[in-house]
GROMACS .gro file of N, CA, C and O in nm:
model
  548
    1UNK      N    1   0.083  -0.120   0.000
    1UNK     CA    2   0.000   0.000   0.000
    1UNK      C    3   0.087   0.125   0.000
    1UNK      O    4   0.063   0.217  -0.077
    2UNK      N    5   0.189   0.127   0.086
    2UNK     CA    6   0.276   0.244   0.094
    2UNK      C    7   0.349   0.263  -0.039
    2UNK      O    8   0.355   0.373  -0.093
    3UNK      N    9   0.405   0.153  -0.091
    3UNK     CA   10   0.478   0.161  -0.218
    3UNK      C   11   0.388   0.206  -0.332
    3UNK      O   12   0.427   0.288  -0.416
    4UNK      N   13   0.268   0.151  -0.336
    4UNK     CA   14   0.173   0.187  -0.443
    4UNK      C   15   0.136   0.335  -0.435
    4UNK      O   16   0.132   0.405  -0.536
    5UNK      N   17   0.110   0.382  -0.317
    5UNK     CA   18   0.076   0.524  -0.302
    5UNK      C   19   0.196   0.613  -0.337
    5UNK      O   20   0.179   0.720  -0.393
    6UNK      N   21   0.315   0.569  -0.305
    6UNK     CA   22   0.436   0.644  -0.340
    6UNK      C   23   0.447   0.657  -0.493
    6UNK      O   24   0.471   0.766  -0.546
    7UNK      N   25   0.429   0.546  -0.564
    7UNK     CA   26   0.435   0.549  -0.711
    7UNK      C   27   0.329   0.641  -0.769
    7UNK      O   28   0.356   0.718  -0.862
    8UNK      N   29   0.208   0.634  -0.716
    8UNK     CA   30   0.099   0.721  -0.764
    8UNK      C   31   0.133   0.868  -0.740
    8UNK      O   32   0.108   0.953  -0.825
    9UNK      N   33   0.192   0.896  -0.624
    9UNK     CA   34   0.229   1.034  -0.591
    9UNK      C   35   0.334   1.088  -0.688
    9UNK      O   36   0.327   1.201  -0.735
   10UNK      N   37   0.433   1.006  -0.721
   10UNK     CA   38   0.539   1.047  -0.814
   10UNK      C   39   0.486   1.067  -0.956
   10UNK      O   40   0.543   1.143  -1.034
   11UNK      N   41   0.374   1.002  -0.988
   11UNK     CA   42   0.312   1.019  -1.120
   11UNK      C   43   0.223   1.144  -1.124
   11UNK      O   44   0.165   1.175  -1.227
   12UNK      N   45   0.211   1.213  -1.010
   12UNK     CA   46   0.130   1.335  -1.006
   12UNK      C   47  -0.009   1.316  -0.948
   12UNK      O   48  -0.085   1.411  -0.938
   13UNK      N   49  -0.044   1.193  -0.914
   13UNK     CA   50  -0.175   1.170  -0.851
   13UNK      C   51  -0.170   1.221  -0.707
   13UNK      O   52  -0.064   1.256  -0.656
   14UNK      N   53  -0.286   1.222  -0.642
   14UNK     CA   54  -0.290   1.279  -0.507
   14UNK      C   55  -0.355   1.183  -0.406
   14UNK      O   56  -0.462   1.211  -0.354
   15UNK      N   57  -0.286   1.074  -0.376
   15UNK     CA   58  -0.337   0.990  -0.267
   15UNK      C   59  -0.318   1.066  -0.135
   15UNK      O   60  -0.249   1.167  -0.131
   16UNK      N   61  -0.377   1.016  -0.027
   16UNK     CA   62  -0.367   1.088   0.101
   16UNK      C   63  -0.222   1.112   0.144
   16UNK      O   64  -0.135   1.029   0.122
   17UNK      N   65  -0.201   1.228   0.205
   17UNK     CA   66  -0.068   1.263   0.255
   17UNK      C   67  -0.043   1.208   0.395
   17UNK      O   68   0.070   1.208   0.442
   18UNK      N   69  -0.149   1.164   0.462
   18UNK     CA   70  -0.136   1.107   0.596
   18UNK      C   71  -0.236   0.993   0.609
   18UNK      O   72  -0.352   1.007   0.569
   19UNK      N   73  -0.191   0.881   0.660
   19UNK     CA   74  -0.279   0.769   0.683
   19UNK      C   75  -0.215   0.676   0.785
   19UNK      O   76  -0.095   0.682   0.810
   20UNK      N   77  -0.296   0.590   0.842
   20UNK     CA   78  -0.244   0.497   0.942
   20UNK      C   79  -0.274   0.354   0.898
   20UNK      O   80  -0.368   0.329   0.824
   21UNK      N   81  -0.192   0.263   0.946
   21UNK     CA   82  -0.208   0.123   0.912
   21UNK      C   83  -0.132   0.039   1.014
   21UNK      O   84  -0.055   0.092   1.094
   22UNK      N   85  -0.152  -0.092   1.007
   22UNK     CA   86  -0.085  -0.184   1.099
   22UNK      C   87   0.038  -0.245   1.031
   22UNK      O   88   0.037  -0.270   0.910
   23UNK      N   89   0.139  -0.270   1.111
   23UNK     CA   90   0.257  -0.341   1.064
   23UNK      C   91   0.292  -0.448   1.166
   23UNK      O   92   0.242  -0.446   1.279
   24UNK      N   93   0.377  -0.539   1.127
   24UNK     CA   94   0.429  -0.640   1.220
   24UNK      C   95   0.578  -0.611   1.237
   24UNK      O   96   0.652  -0.606   1.139
   25UNK      N   97   0.619  -0.589   1.363
   25UNK     CA   98   0.762  -0.559   1.385
   25UNK      C   99   0.845  -0.687   1.380
   25UNK      O  100   0.792  -0.798   1.362
   26UNK      N  101   0.975  -0.674   1.396
   26UNK     CA  102   1.067  -0.788   1.381
   26UNK      C  103   1.043  -0.897   1.486
   26UNK      O  104   1.082  -1.011   1.468
   27UNK      N  105   0.977  -0.860   1.598
   27UNK     CA  106   0.946  -0.959   1.702
   27UNK      C  107   0.808  -1.022   1.683
   27UNK      O  108   0.765  -1.101   1.766
   28UNK      N  109   0.740  -0.984   1.576
   28UNK     CA  110   0.608  -1.041   1.548
   28UNK      C  111   0.493  -0.966   1.614
   28UNK      O  112   0.379  -1.011   1.609
   29UNK      N  113   0.522  -0.852   1.678
   29UNK     CA  114   0.418  -0.772   1.743
   29UNK      C  115   0.348  -0.684   1.641
   29UNK      O  116   0.413  -0.629   1.551
   30UNK      N  117   0.219  -0.672   1.655
   30UNK     CA  118   0.142  -0.584   1.567
   30UNK      C  119   0.150  -0.442   1.622
   30UNK      O  120   0.126  -0.418   1.740
   31UNK      N  121   0.188  -0.350   1.537
   31UNK     CA  122   0.200  -0.208   1.573
   31UNK      C  123   0.115  -0.126   1.478
   31UNK      O  124   0.100  -0.160   1.361
   32UNK      N  125   0.062  -0.017   1.530
   32UNK     CA  126  -0.007   0.081   1.447
   32UNK      C  127   0.090   0.196   1.421
   32UNK      O  128   0.157   0.242   1.514
   33UNK      N  129   0.098   0.238   1.295
   33UNK     CA  130   0.184   0.351   1.261
   33UNK      C  131   0.103   0.452   1.179
   33UNK      O  132   0.005   0.417   1.114
   34UNK      N  133   0.146   0.576   1.188
   34UNK     CA  134   0.088   0.682   1.107
   34UNK      C  135   0.198   0.731   1.014
   34UNK      O  136   0.309   0.758   1.058
   35UNK      N  137   0.166   0.738   0.886
   35UNK     CA  138   0.263   0.784   0.787
   35UNK      C  139   0.219   0.921   0.738
   35UNK      O  140   0.106   0.940   0.696
   36UNK      N  141   0.310   1.018   0.745
   36UNK     CA  142   0.287   1.152   0.693
   36UNK      C  143   0.388   1.176   0.582
   36UNK      O  144   0.507   1.145   0.597
   37UNK      N  145   0.341   1.230   0.472
   37UNK     CA  146   0.424   1.248   0.354
   37UNK      C  147   0.437   1.396   0.322
   37UNK      O  148   0.338   1.470   0.323
   38UNK      N  149   0.561   1.438   0.295
   38UNK     CA  150   0.586   1.574   0.247
   38UNK      C  151   0.637   1.563   0.104
   38UNK      O  152   0.728   1.485   0.074
   39UNK      N  153   0.577   1.639   0.013
   39UNK     CA  154   0.618   1.640  -0.127
   39UNK      C  155   0.717   1.752  -0.151
   39UNK      O  156   0.703   1.861  -0.095
   40UNK      N  157   0.818   1.725  -0.233
   40UNK     CA  158   0.912   1.830  -0.270
   40UNK      C  159   0.979   1.790  -0.401
   40UNK      O  160   0.957   1.682  -0.456
   41UNK      N  161   1.062   1.877  -0.452
   41UNK     CA  162   1.133   1.851  -0.577
   41UNK      C  163   1.281   1.829  -0.545
   41UNK      O  164   1.342   1.902  -0.467
   42UNK      N  165   1.341   1.725  -0.608
   42UNK     CA  166   1.481   1.692  -0.587
   42UNK      C  167   1.544   1.672  -0.725
   42UNK      O  168   1.501   1.586  -0.800
   43UNK      N  169   1.639   1.756  -0.757
   43UNK     CA  170   1.701   1.752  -0.890
   43UNK      C  171   1.596   1.761  -1.001
   43UNK      O  172   1.597   1.684  -1.096
   44UNK      N  173   1.502   1.853  -0.982
   44UNK     CA  174   1.393   1.878  -1.078
   44UNK      C  175   1.303   1.756  -1.100
   44UNK      O  176   1.241   1.742  -1.204
   45UNK      N  177   1.299   1.667  -1.002
   45UNK     CA  178   1.210   1.551  -1.007
   45UNK      C  179   1.127   1.548  -0.879
   45UNK      O  180   1.175   1.590  -0.774
   46UNK      N  181   1.003   1.500  -0.891
   46UNK     CA  182   0.921   1.492  -0.769
   46UNK      C  183   0.980   1.390  -0.672
   46UNK      O  184   1.030   1.285  -0.713
   47UNK      N  185   0.975   1.424  -0.545
   47UNK     CA  186   1.025   1.335  -0.441
   47UNK      C  187   0.934   1.345  -0.319
   47UNK      O  188   0.853   1.437  -0.308
   48UNK      N  189   0.949   1.249  -0.229
   48UNK     CA  190   0.869   1.250  -0.106
   48UNK      C  191   0.960   1.227   0.014
   48UNK      O  192   1.063   1.160   0.003
   49UNK      N  193   0.919   1.283   0.123
   49UNK     CA  194   0.985   1.258   0.251
   49UNK      C  195   0.876   1.204   0.344
   49UNK      O  196   0.772   1.268   0.362
   50UNK      N  197   0.899   1.086   0.397
   50UNK     CA  198   0.797   1.021   0.479
   50UNK      C  199   0.840   1.017   0.626
   50UNK      O  200   0.956   0.993   0.656
   51UNK      N  201   0.743   1.040   0.712
   51UNK     CA  202   0.764   1.032   0.856
   51UNK      C  203   0.668   0.928   0.911
   51UNK      O  204   0.547   0.938   0.893
   52UNK      N  205   0.723   0.829   0.978
   52UNK     CA  206   0.639   0.723   1.033
   52UNK      C  207   0.643   0.735   1.185
   52UNK      O  208   0.752   0.742   1.244
   53UNK      N  209   0.526   0.738   1.246
   53UNK     CA  210   0.516   0.752   1.390
   53UNK      C  211   0.439   0.633   1.447
   53UNK      O  212   0.333   0.595   1.395
   54UNK      N  213   0.491   0.575   1.554
   54UNK     CA  214   0.423   0.464   1.623
   54UNK      C  215   0.304   0.522   1.700
   54UNK      O  216   0.321   0.604   1.790
   55UNK      N  217   0.183   0.481   1.662
   55UNK     CA  218   0.061   0.529   1.729
   55UNK      C  219  -0.013   0.415   1.798
   55UNK      O  220  -0.132   0.423   1.823
   56UNK      N  221   0.061   0.308   1.829
   56UNK     CA  222   0.001   0.190   1.891
   56UNK      C  223  -0.071   0.225   2.021
   56UNK      O  224  -0.186   0.184   2.042
   57UNK      N  225  -0.006   0.303   2.108
   57UNK     CA  226  -0.068   0.339   2.236
   57UNK      C  227  -0.195   0.420   2.213
   57UNK      O  228  -0.295   0.401   2.283
   58UNK      N  229  -0.192   0.512   2.117
   58UNK     CA  230  -0.311   0.593   2.087
   58UNK      C  231  -0.424   0.503   2.038
   58UNK      O  232  -0.539   0.518   2.082
   59UNK      N  233  -0.394   0.409   1.949
   59UNK     CA  234  -0.497   0.318   1.897
   59UNK      C  235  -0.554   0.232   2.010
   59UNK      O  236  -0.675   0.209   2.017
   60UNK      N  237  -0.466   0.186   2.099
   60UNK     CA  238  -0.514   0.106   2.212
   60UNK      C  239  -0.604   0.189   2.303
   60UNK      O  240  -0.707   0.141   2.351
   61UNK      N  241  -0.566   0.314   2.325
   61UNK     CA  242  -0.648   0.404   2.408
   61UNK      C  243  -0.783   0.428   2.341
   61UNK      O  244  -0.887   0.428   2.408
   62UNK      N  245  -0.783   0.447   2.209
   62UNK     CA  246  -0.908   0.466   2.135
   62UNK      C  247  -0.999   0.344   2.150
   62UNK      O  248  -1.120   0.357   2.170
   63UNK      N  249  -0.939   0.224   2.141
   63UNK     CA  250  -1.017   0.102   2.156
   63UNK      C  251  -1.074   0.090   2.296
   63UNK      O  252  -1.187   0.047   2.315
   64UNK      N  253  -0.995   0.129   2.397
   64UNK     CA  254  -1.045   0.125   2.535
   64UNK      C  255  -1.162   0.221   2.552
   64UNK      O  256  -1.260   0.189   2.619
   65UNK      N  257  -1.151   0.340   2.491
   65UNK     CA  258  -1.260   0.437   2.499
   65UNK      C  259  -1.385   0.382   2.431
   65UNK      O  260  -1.497   0.393   2.484
   66UNK      N  261  -1.368   0.321   2.313
   66UNK     CA  262  -1.483   0.263   2.242
   66UNK      C  263  -1.548   0.153   2.323
   66UNK      O  264  -1.671   0.146   2.333
   67UNK      N  265  -1.465   0.067   2.383
   67UNK     CA  266  -1.518  -0.042   2.465
   67UNK      C  267  -1.592   0.014   2.587
   67UNK      O  268  -1.703  -0.031   2.620
   68UNK      N  269  -1.533   0.113   2.651
   68UNK     CA  270  -1.595   0.175   2.768
   68UNK      C  271  -1.728   0.241   2.730
   68UNK      O  272  -1.827   0.229   2.802
   69UNK      N  273  -1.729   0.310   2.617
   69UNK     CA  274  -1.852   0.374   2.571
   69UNK      C  275  -1.960   0.271   2.544
   69UNK      O  276  -2.076   0.290   2.582
   70UNK      N  277  -1.923   0.160   2.481
   70UNK     CA  278  -2.020   0.054   2.453
   70UNK      C  279  -2.076  -0.003   2.584
   70UNK      O  280  -2.196  -0.025   2.596
   71UNK      N  281  -1.990  -0.024   2.682
   71UNK     CA  282  -2.035  -0.074   2.813
   71UNK      C  283  -2.131   0.024   2.878
   71UNK      O  284  -2.233  -0.017   2.936
   72UNK      N  285  -2.101   0.153   2.867
   72UNK     CA  286  -2.188   0.255   2.927
   72UNK      C  287  -2.322   0.261   2.854
   72UNK      O  288  -2.427   0.281   2.917
   73UNK      N  289  -2.321   0.242   2.723
   73UNK     CA  290  -2.447   0.240   2.648
   73UNK      C  291  -2.534   0.122   2.690
   73UNK      O  292  -2.655   0.137   2.707
   74UNK      N  293  -2.472   0.006   2.710
   74UNK     CA  294  -2.546  -0.112   2.755
   74UNK      C  295  -2.601  -0.088   2.895
   74UNK      O  296  -2.718  -0.119   2.923
   75UNK      N  297  -2.520  -0.031   2.982
   75UNK     CA  298  -2.563  -0.001   3.119
   75UNK      C  299  -2.679   0.099   3.119
   75UNK      O  300  -2.778   0.081   3.189
   76UNK      N  301  -2.666   0.203   3.038
   76UNK     CA  302  -2.772   0.304   3.029
   76UNK      C  303  -2.902   0.242   2.979
   76UNK      O  304  -3.010   0.272   3.030
   77UNK      N  305  -2.891   0.154   2.882
   77UNK     CA  306  -3.009   0.087   2.829
   77UNK      C  307  -3.076   0.001   2.938
   77UNK      O  308  -3.199  -0.001   2.951
   78UNK      N  309  -2.994  -0.069   3.016
   78UNK     CA  310  -3.048  -0.153   3.124
   78UNK      C  311  -3.114  -0.067   3.232
   78UNK      O  312  -3.221  -0.100   3.281
   79UNK      N  313  -3.050   0.044   3.267
   79UNK     CA  314  -3.109   0.135   3.367
   79UNK      C  315  -3.242   0.189   3.317
   79UNK      O  316  -3.341   0.192   3.389
   80UNK      N  317  -3.244   0.231   3.190
   80UNK     CA  318  -3.369   0.282   3.131
   80UNK      C  319  -3.479   0.177   3.141
   80UNK      O  320  -3.591   0.208   3.182
   81UNK      N  321  -3.446   0.054   3.106
   81UNK     CA  322  -3.545  -0.053   3.109
   81UNK      C  323  -3.599  -0.075   3.251
   81UNK      O  324  -3.720  -0.087   3.272
   82UNK      N  325  -3.510  -0.073   3.348
   82UNK     CA  326  -3.551  -0.095   3.487
   82UNK      C  327  -3.634   0.021   3.542
   82UNK      O  328  -3.733  -0.001   3.611
   83UNK      N  329  -3.594   0.143   3.510
   83UNK     CA  330  -3.672   0.260   3.555
   83UNK      C  331  -3.812   0.255   3.495
   83UNK      O  332  -3.912   0.278   3.564
   84UNK      N  333  -3.819   0.225   3.366
   84UNK     CA  334  -3.948   0.217   3.298
   84UNK      C  335  -4.037   0.109   3.363
   84UNK      O  336  -4.156   0.133   3.391
   85UNK      N  337  -3.978  -0.006   3.391
   85UNK     CA  338  -4.055  -0.113   3.456
   85UNK      C  339  -4.099  -0.073   3.596
   85UNK      O  340  -4.213  -0.100   3.637
   86UNK      N  341  -4.010  -0.009   3.673
   86UNK     CA  342  -4.045   0.033   3.809
   86UNK      C  343  -4.159   0.134   3.809
   86UNK      O  344  -4.250   0.127   3.893
   87UNK      N  345  -4.155   0.228   3.715
   87UNK     CA  346  -4.264   0.326   3.707
   87UNK      C  347  -4.396   0.257   3.672
   87UNK      O  348  -4.501   0.293   3.726
   88UNK      N  349  -4.390   0.158   3.583
   88UNK     CA  350  -4.512   0.085   3.547
   88UNK      C  351  -4.566   0.008   3.668
   88UNK      O  352  -4.687   0.002   3.689
   89UNK      N  353  -4.477  -0.049   3.748
   89UNK     CA  354  -4.519  -0.121   3.869
   89UNK      C  355  -4.587  -0.024   3.966
   89UNK      O  356  -4.693  -0.055   4.024
   90UNK      N  357  -4.529   0.094   3.984
   90UNK     CA  358  -4.587   0.194   4.075
   90UNK      C  359  -4.726   0.235   4.026
   90UNK      O  360  -4.821   0.244   4.106
   91UNK      N  361  -4.739   0.260   3.898
   91UNK     CA  362  -4.870   0.298   3.842
   91UNK      C  363  -4.971   0.185   3.867
   91UNK      O  364  -5.085   0.211   3.908
   92UNK      N  365  -4.930   0.062   3.843
   92UNK     CA  366  -5.020  -0.052   3.865
   92UNK      C  367  -5.060  -0.066   4.012
   92UNK      O  368  -5.177  -0.093   4.044
   93UNK      N  369  -4.964  -0.047   4.102
   93UNK     CA  370  -4.996  -0.056   4.245
   93UNK      C  371  -5.094   0.053   4.287
   93UNK      O  372  -5.187   0.028   4.365
   94UNK      N  373  -5.072   0.175   4.236
   94UNK     CA  374  -5.166   0.283   4.267
   94UNK      C  375  -5.305   0.254   4.212
   94UNK      O  376  -5.406   0.282   4.276
   95UNK      N  377  -5.311   0.197   4.094
   95UNK     CA  378  -5.440   0.162   4.032
   95UNK      C  379  -5.511   0.055   4.116
   95UNK      O  380  -5.631   0.065   4.144
   96UNK      N  381  -5.435  -0.047   4.156
   96UNK     CA  382  -5.494  -0.153   4.239
   96UNK      C  383  -5.546  -0.096   4.371
   96UNK      O  384  -5.656  -0.132   4.417
   97UNK      N  385  -5.468  -0.009   4.431
   97UNK     CA  386  -5.509   0.051   4.559
   97UNK      C  387  -5.631   0.140   4.541
   97UNK      O  388  -5.723   0.140   4.623
   98UNK      N  389  -5.630   0.217   4.432
   98UNK     CA  390  -5.744   0.310   4.412
   98UNK      C  391  -5.874   0.235   4.383
   98UNK      O  392  -5.983   0.287   4.409
   99UNK      N  393  -5.864   0.114   4.329
   99UNK     CA  394  -5.985   0.034   4.303
   99UNK      C  395  -6.056  -0.007   4.431
   99UNK      O  396  -6.176  -0.036   4.431
  100UNK      N  397  -5.984  -0.005   4.544
  100UNK     CA  398  -6.042  -0.044   4.673
  100UNK      C  399  -6.103   0.074   4.747
  100UNK      O  400  -6.165   0.057   4.850
  101UNK      N  401  -6.082   0.194   4.695
  101UNK     CA  402  -6.127   0.315   4.763
  101UNK      C  403  -6.261   0.359   4.706
  101UNK      O  404  -6.282   0.359   4.585
  102UNK      N  405  -6.348   0.401   4.794
  102UNK     CA  406  -6.482   0.446   4.753
  102UNK      C  407  -6.495   0.598   4.752
  102UNK      O  408  -6.575   0.653   4.676
  103UNK      N  409  -6.418   0.665   4.833
  103UNK     CA  410  -6.427   0.810   4.845
  103UNK      C  411  -6.366   0.877   4.721
  103UNK      O  412  -6.249   0.858   4.688
  104UNK      N  413  -6.449   0.957   4.651
  104UNK     CA  414  -6.409   1.025   4.527
  104UNK      C  415  -6.284   1.111   4.547
  104UNK      O  416  -6.197   1.115   4.459
  105UNK      N  417  -6.273   1.180   4.658
  105UNK     CA  418  -6.158   1.268   4.685
  105UNK      C  419  -6.028   1.188   4.685
  105UNK      O  420  -5.928   1.229   4.625
  106UNK      N  421  -6.028   1.071   4.747
  106UNK     CA  422  -5.908   0.989   4.753
  106UNK      C  423  -5.879   0.921   4.619
  106UNK      O  424  -5.763   0.904   4.579
  107UNK      N  425  -5.984   0.886   4.548
  107UNK     CA  426  -5.966   0.829   4.413
  107UNK      C  427  -5.896   0.931   4.324
  107UNK      O  428  -5.805   0.898   4.248
  108UNK      N  429  -5.938   1.058   4.334
  108UNK     CA  430  -5.877   1.165   4.254
  108UNK      C  431  -5.729   1.183   4.291
  108UNK      O  432  -5.645   1.207   4.205
  109UNK      N  433  -5.699   1.172   4.419
  109UNK     CA  434  -5.560   1.186   4.463
  109UNK      C  435  -5.475   1.073   4.403
  109UNK      O  436  -5.365   1.097   4.352
  110UNK      N  437  -5.528   0.951   4.407
  110UNK     CA  438  -5.454   0.839   4.349
  110UNK      C  439  -5.439   0.855   4.197
  110UNK      O  440  -5.333   0.827   4.140
  111UNK      N  441  -5.544   0.902   4.132
  111UNK     CA  442  -5.539   0.924   3.987
  111UNK      C  443  -5.435   1.032   3.953
  111UNK      O  444  -5.360   1.017   3.857
  112UNK      N  445  -5.433   1.136   4.035
  112UNK     CA  446  -5.335   1.243   4.013
  112UNK      C  447  -5.191   1.188   4.028
  112UNK      O  448  -5.102   1.222   3.948
  113UNK      N  449  -5.170   1.103   4.125
  113UNK     CA  450  -5.038   1.042   4.143
  113UNK      C  451  -5.001   0.954   4.024
  113UNK      O  452  -4.887   0.957   3.976
  114UNK      N  453  -5.097   0.878   3.974
  114UNK     CA  454  -5.072   0.795   3.856
  114UNK      C  455  -5.035   0.881   3.735
  114UNK      O  456  -4.941   0.850   3.661
  115UNK      N  457  -5.109   0.990   3.717
  115UNK     CA  458  -5.082   1.080   3.605
  115UNK      C  459  -4.943   1.142   3.614
  115UNK      O  460  -4.873   1.158   3.514
  116UNK      N  461  -4.903   1.178   3.735
  116UNK     CA  462  -4.770   1.236   3.753
  116UNK      C  463  -4.661   1.135   3.719
  116UNK      O  464  -4.561   1.168   3.653
  117UNK      N  465  -4.678   1.012   3.760
  117UNK     CA  466  -4.579   0.909   3.730
  117UNK      C  467  -4.578   0.880   3.580
  117UNK      O  468  -4.472   0.860   3.520
  118UNK      N  469  -4.695   0.880   3.516
  118UNK     CA  470  -4.700   0.862   3.370
  118UNK      C  471  -4.624   0.975   3.299
  118UNK      O  472  -4.552   0.952   3.203
  119UNK      N  473  -4.641   1.097   3.350
  119UNK     CA  474  -4.568   1.212   3.294
  119UNK      C  475  -4.418   1.194   3.311
  119UNK      O  476  -4.340   1.215   3.217
  120UNK      N  477  -4.377   1.152   3.430
  120UNK     CA  478  -4.235   1.126   3.454
  120UNK      C  479  -4.184   1.017   3.359
  120UNK      O  480  -4.073   1.027   3.306
  121UNK      N  481  -4.265   0.918   3.338
  121UNK     CA  482  -4.228   0.808   3.248
  121UNK      C  483  -4.211   0.857   3.105
  121UNK      O  484  -4.117   0.818   3.035
  122UNK      N  485  -4.301   0.944   3.060
  122UNK     CA  486  -4.291   1.000   2.925
  122UNK      C  487  -4.164   1.086   2.910
  122UNK      O  488  -4.095   1.079   2.808
  123UNK      N  489  -4.136   1.166   3.012
  123UNK     CA  490  -4.015   1.250   3.008
  123UNK      C  491  -3.891   1.160   3.007
  123UNK      O  492  -3.797   1.182   2.930
  124UNK      N  493  -3.894   1.058   3.089
  124UNK     CA  494  -3.782   0.962   3.093
  124UNK      C  495  -3.763   0.899   2.955
  124UNK      O  496  -3.649   0.885   2.907
  125UNK      N  497  -3.870   0.862   2.889
  125UNK     CA  498  -3.864   0.801   2.755
  125UNK      C  499  -3.804   0.899   2.654
  125UNK      O  500  -3.720   0.863   2.573
  126UNK      N  501  -3.846   1.025   2.661
  126UNK     CA  502  -3.792   1.126   2.569
  126UNK      C  503  -3.643   1.147   2.593
  126UNK      O  504  -3.565   1.158   2.499
  127UNK      N  505  -3.602   1.152   2.719
  127UNK     CA  506  -3.460   1.165   2.751
  127UNK      C  507  -3.380   1.048   2.695
  127UNK      O  508  -3.272   1.066   2.638
  128UNK      N  509  -3.435   0.929   2.708
  128UNK     CA  510  -3.364   0.809   2.661
  128UNK      C  511  -3.352   0.809   2.509
  128UNK      O  512  -3.249   0.769   2.454
  129UNK      N  513  -3.454   0.855   2.438
  129UNK     CA  514  -3.454   0.850   2.292
  129UNK      C  515  -3.380   0.968   2.229
  129UNK      O  516  -3.350   0.965   2.110
  130UNK      N  517  -3.349   1.071   2.307
  130UNK     CA  518  -3.279   1.188   2.254
  130UNK      C  519  -3.132   1.155   2.234
  130UNK      O  520  -3.065   1.108   2.326
  131UNK      N  521  -3.082   1.180   2.114
  131UNK     CA  522  -2.941   1.154   2.083
  131UNK      C  523  -2.850   1.265   2.134
  131UNK      O  524  -2.738   1.241   2.175
  132UNK      N  525  -2.899   1.391   2.132
  132UNK     CA  526  -2.817   1.504   2.173
  132UNK      C  527  -2.892   1.580   2.282
  132UNK      O  528  -2.981   1.660   2.254
  133UNK      N  529  -2.855   1.554   2.407
  133UNK     CA  530  -2.926   1.613   2.520
  133UNK      C  531  -2.912   1.766   2.527
  133UNK      O  532  -2.997   1.834   2.581
  134UNK      N  533  -2.805   1.820   2.469
  134UNK     CA  534  -2.785   1.965   2.471
  134UNK      C  535  -2.891   2.037   2.388
  134UNK      O  536  -2.926   2.151   2.417
  135UNK      N  537  -2.942   1.969   2.285
  135UNK     CA  538  -3.038   2.033   2.195
  135UNK      C  539  -3.183   1.996   2.227
  135UNK      O  540  -3.273   2.034   2.156
  136UNK      N  541  -3.203   1.924   2.336
  136UNK     CA  542  -3.338   1.883   2.372
  136UNK      C  543  -3.416   2.002   2.430
  136UNK      O  544  -3.364   2.078   2.510
  137UNK      N  545  -3.538   2.017   2.384
  137UNK     CA  546  -3.623   2.125   2.435
  137UNK      C  547  -3.670   2.086   2.575
  137UNK      O  548  -3.730   1.985   2.597
   0.00000   0.00000   0.00000
């Protein structure tokens, strides 16, 4: 890949001037490197100067961040599911309790509590489905 891009560059084409890829070092370890290319003229001919930097630690850190983010997404999804279920249980318990009450005033109080929890549940659902919390109304 590096050689092919070098040949294309010398022919006047414009492949990327910076890219990363994996290599295997002399001990058989896989390393990530970033190659940066500078174009210049040498004896009136196109030439390149390449700088290769070991970015293995950066790639490993990126992978750790991705893994951590995935774990947090799974955890957030599980928390959302449990909160939603708990709110539904509370609503059901209030409904069951209100069915045993005869006094209209107390029935209204229980209904008001159910409505508030349903509202909280709807807000919770909107928060969960929002991709960008900063832009949420």
